[in-house]
């Protein structure tokens, strides 16, 4: 069998016992809600959690543009990317990212909390982020998660 590819994730996937989780990010601190989401995606909340098998639950995040940042982060936090050219390092303020792609800060925060292995892509594929309350996952039976600790 080929390494990677479309069939590689099936070896590390458990197809049963999936409960769709709904997380409302309105007014919650970004890091706290990202920790809660990463824990659900990894399956750490289940007693049958295994590191090398995807046993986490699909997570739907609503109100992603209405999260809170603590301290001076609303004015000083930047996201960095590199264009590939010399001198091509770009810093984008969090306010501009929220205008253009409001779900990116939540996705990047969760991505950085997951282990960098073959399951990271599978776990991120089970993360569905929407900037407002409207989402197309109404048909799945969802469990609303309690808010993460506000810390403020």
Coordinates of C-alpha atoms in Angstrom, one line a residue:
X1 CA 0.0 0.0 0.0
X2 CA 1.1 3.5 -0.8
X3 CA 2.3 5.8 2.0
X4 CA -0.1 8.7 2.5
X5 CA -2.8 9.1 -0.1
X6 CA -6.6 8.7 0.2
X7 CA -6.5 5.4 2.0
X8 CA -3.9 6.3 4.7
X9 CA -6.3 7.9 7.1
X10 CA -8.7 4.9 7.1
X11 CA -6.1 2.9 9.0
X12 CA -6.3 5.4 11.9
X13 CA -10.0 6.1 11.9
X14 CA -12.7 4.8 14.1
X15 CA -16.1 5.1 12.4
X16 CA -18.4 4.7 15.4
X17 CA -19.4 6.6 18.5
X18 CA -19.3 10.0 16.8
X19 CA -21.2 12.8 18.5
X20 CA -21.3 16.2 16.7
X21 CA -20.2 18.9 19.2
X22 CA -21.4 22.5 18.9
X23 CA -19.2 25.2 20.3
X24 CA -20.3 28.9 20.5
X25 CA -17.3 31.2 20.5
X26 CA -19.2 34.4 21.2
X27 CA -17.5 36.3 24.0
X28 CA -15.0 33.5 24.8
X29 CA -11.2 34.0 24.9
X30 CA -9.6 32.6 21.7
X31 CA -7.0 30.4 23.4
X32 CA -9.5 28.9 25.8
X33 CA -12.0 28.0 23.2
X34 CA -9.2 26.6 20.9
X35 CA -8.0 24.4 23.7
X36 CA -11.5 23.1 24.2
X37 CA -11.9 22.4 20.5
X38 CA -8.5 20.7 20.2
X39 CA -9.4 18.4 23.1
X40 CA -12.7 17.4 21.4
X41 CA -11.0 16.8 18.1
X42 CA -8.3 14.6 19.7
X43 CA -10.9 12.6 21.6
X44 CA -9.3 13.3 25.0
X45 CA -12.8 13.6 26.6
X46 CA -13.5 9.9 25.9
X47 CA -12.3 7.1 28.1
X48 CA -11.3 5.1 25.0
X49 CA -8.8 7.8 23.8
X50 CA -5.9 6.4 21.8
X51 CA -3.1 8.6 20.4
X52 CA -2.6 6.8 17.1
X53 CA -6.3 6.4 16.1
X54 CA -8.7 9.2 15.3
X55 CA -11.4 8.8 18.0
X56 CA -12.4 12.5 18.3
X57 CA -15.8 14.0 17.5
X58 CA -16.7 16.4 14.7
X59 CA -16.9 20.0 16.0
X60 CA -19.0 22.8 14.6
X61 CA -17.9 26.3 15.8
X62 CA -20.4 29.2 15.4
X63 CA -19.9 32.9 16.0
X64 CA -16.2 32.6 15.2
X65 CA -15.9 36.3 14.5
X66 CA -17.1 37.3 17.9
X67 CA -14.4 35.8 20.1
X68 CA -12.5 37.9 22.7
X69 CA -8.8 38.7 22.8
X70 CA -7.3 39.7 26.2
X71 CA -4.9 42.4 27.0
X72 CA -3.3 44.4 24.1
X73 CA -3.8 41.6 21.6
X74 CA -6.5 43.4 19.6
X75 CA -4.0 46.0 18.6
X76 CA -0.6 44.1 18.7
X77 CA -1.4 40.6 17.5
X78 CA -0.2 39.8 14.0
X79 CA -0.3 36.8 11.7
X80 CA 2.9 36.2 9.7
X81 CA 3.2 34.5 6.3
X82 CA 6.1 34.3 3.9
X83 CA 5.6 34.9 0.1
X84 CA 8.6 32.9 -0.9
X85 CA 10.6 35.8 -2.2
X86 CA 13.6 37.5 -0.4
X87 CA 12.2 40.1 2.0
X88 CA 8.7 38.6 1.6
X89 CA 7.8 38.2 5.2
X90 CA 4.4 39.8 5.7
X91 CA 2.7 40.7 9.0
X92 CA -1.1 41.0 8.9
X93 CA -2.9 42.5 11.9
X94 CA -5.7 40.4 13.5
X95 CA -8.2 43.1 12.7
X96 CA -7.6 42.8 9.0
X97 CA -7.8 39.0 9.2
X98 CA -11.1 39.2 11.0
X99 CA -12.5 41.4 8.1
X100 CA -11.4 39.2 5.3
X101 CA -11.5 35.6 6.8
X102 CA -13.1 35.7 10.2
X103 CA -12.7 31.9 10.8
X104 CA -8.9 31.8 10.3
X105 CA -7.9 32.9 13.8
X106 CA -9.8 30.0 15.3
X107 CA -8.6 27.5 12.8
X108 CA -4.9 28.6 13.2
X109 CA -5.2 28.5 17.0
X110 CA -6.6 25.0 16.9
X111 CA -4.1 23.8 14.3
X112 CA -1.2 25.0 16.5
X113 CA -2.6 23.0 19.4
X114 CA -2.7 19.7 17.5
X115 CA 0.3 17.4 17.1
X116 CA 2.1 17.6 13.8
X117 CA 1.5 14.1 12.5
X118 CA -0.6 12.3 9.9
X119 CA -3.8 12.6 12.0
X120 CA -3.6 16.4 12.1
X121 CA -5.3 16.8 8.7
X122 CA -8.0 14.3 9.5
X123 CA -8.7 16.1 12.8
X124 CA -8.8 19.5 11.1
X125 CA -11.2 18.1 8.4
X126 CA -13.6 17.4 11.2
X127 CA -13.5 21.0 12.3
X128 CA -16.3 23.2 10.8
X129 CA -16.1 26.9 11.5
X130 CA -18.7 29.5 10.7
X131 CA -18.5 33.3 11.4
X132 CA -22.1 33.6 12.5
X133 CA -24.8 31.4 13.9
X134 CA -26.0 30.0 10.5
X135 CA -24.5 26.7 9.6
X136 CA -25.6 23.8 7.3
X137 CA -25.2 21.1 9.9
X138 CA -28.7 21.3 11.4
X139 CA -29.5 17.7 10.5
X140 CA -26.8 16.2 12.7
X141 CA -27.8 15.7 16.3
X142 CA -25.5 18.2 18.1
X143 CA -24.5 18.5 21.7
X144 CA -23.9 22.1 22.8
X145 CA -20.6 22.4 24.8
X146 CA -20.5 24.6 27.9
X147 CA -18.4 27.7 27.5
X148 CA -14.7 27.6 28.3
X149 CA -13.5 29.5 31.3
X150 CA -13.6 33.2 30.5
X151 CA -10.5 34.1 32.5
X152 CA -11.4 37.8 32.5

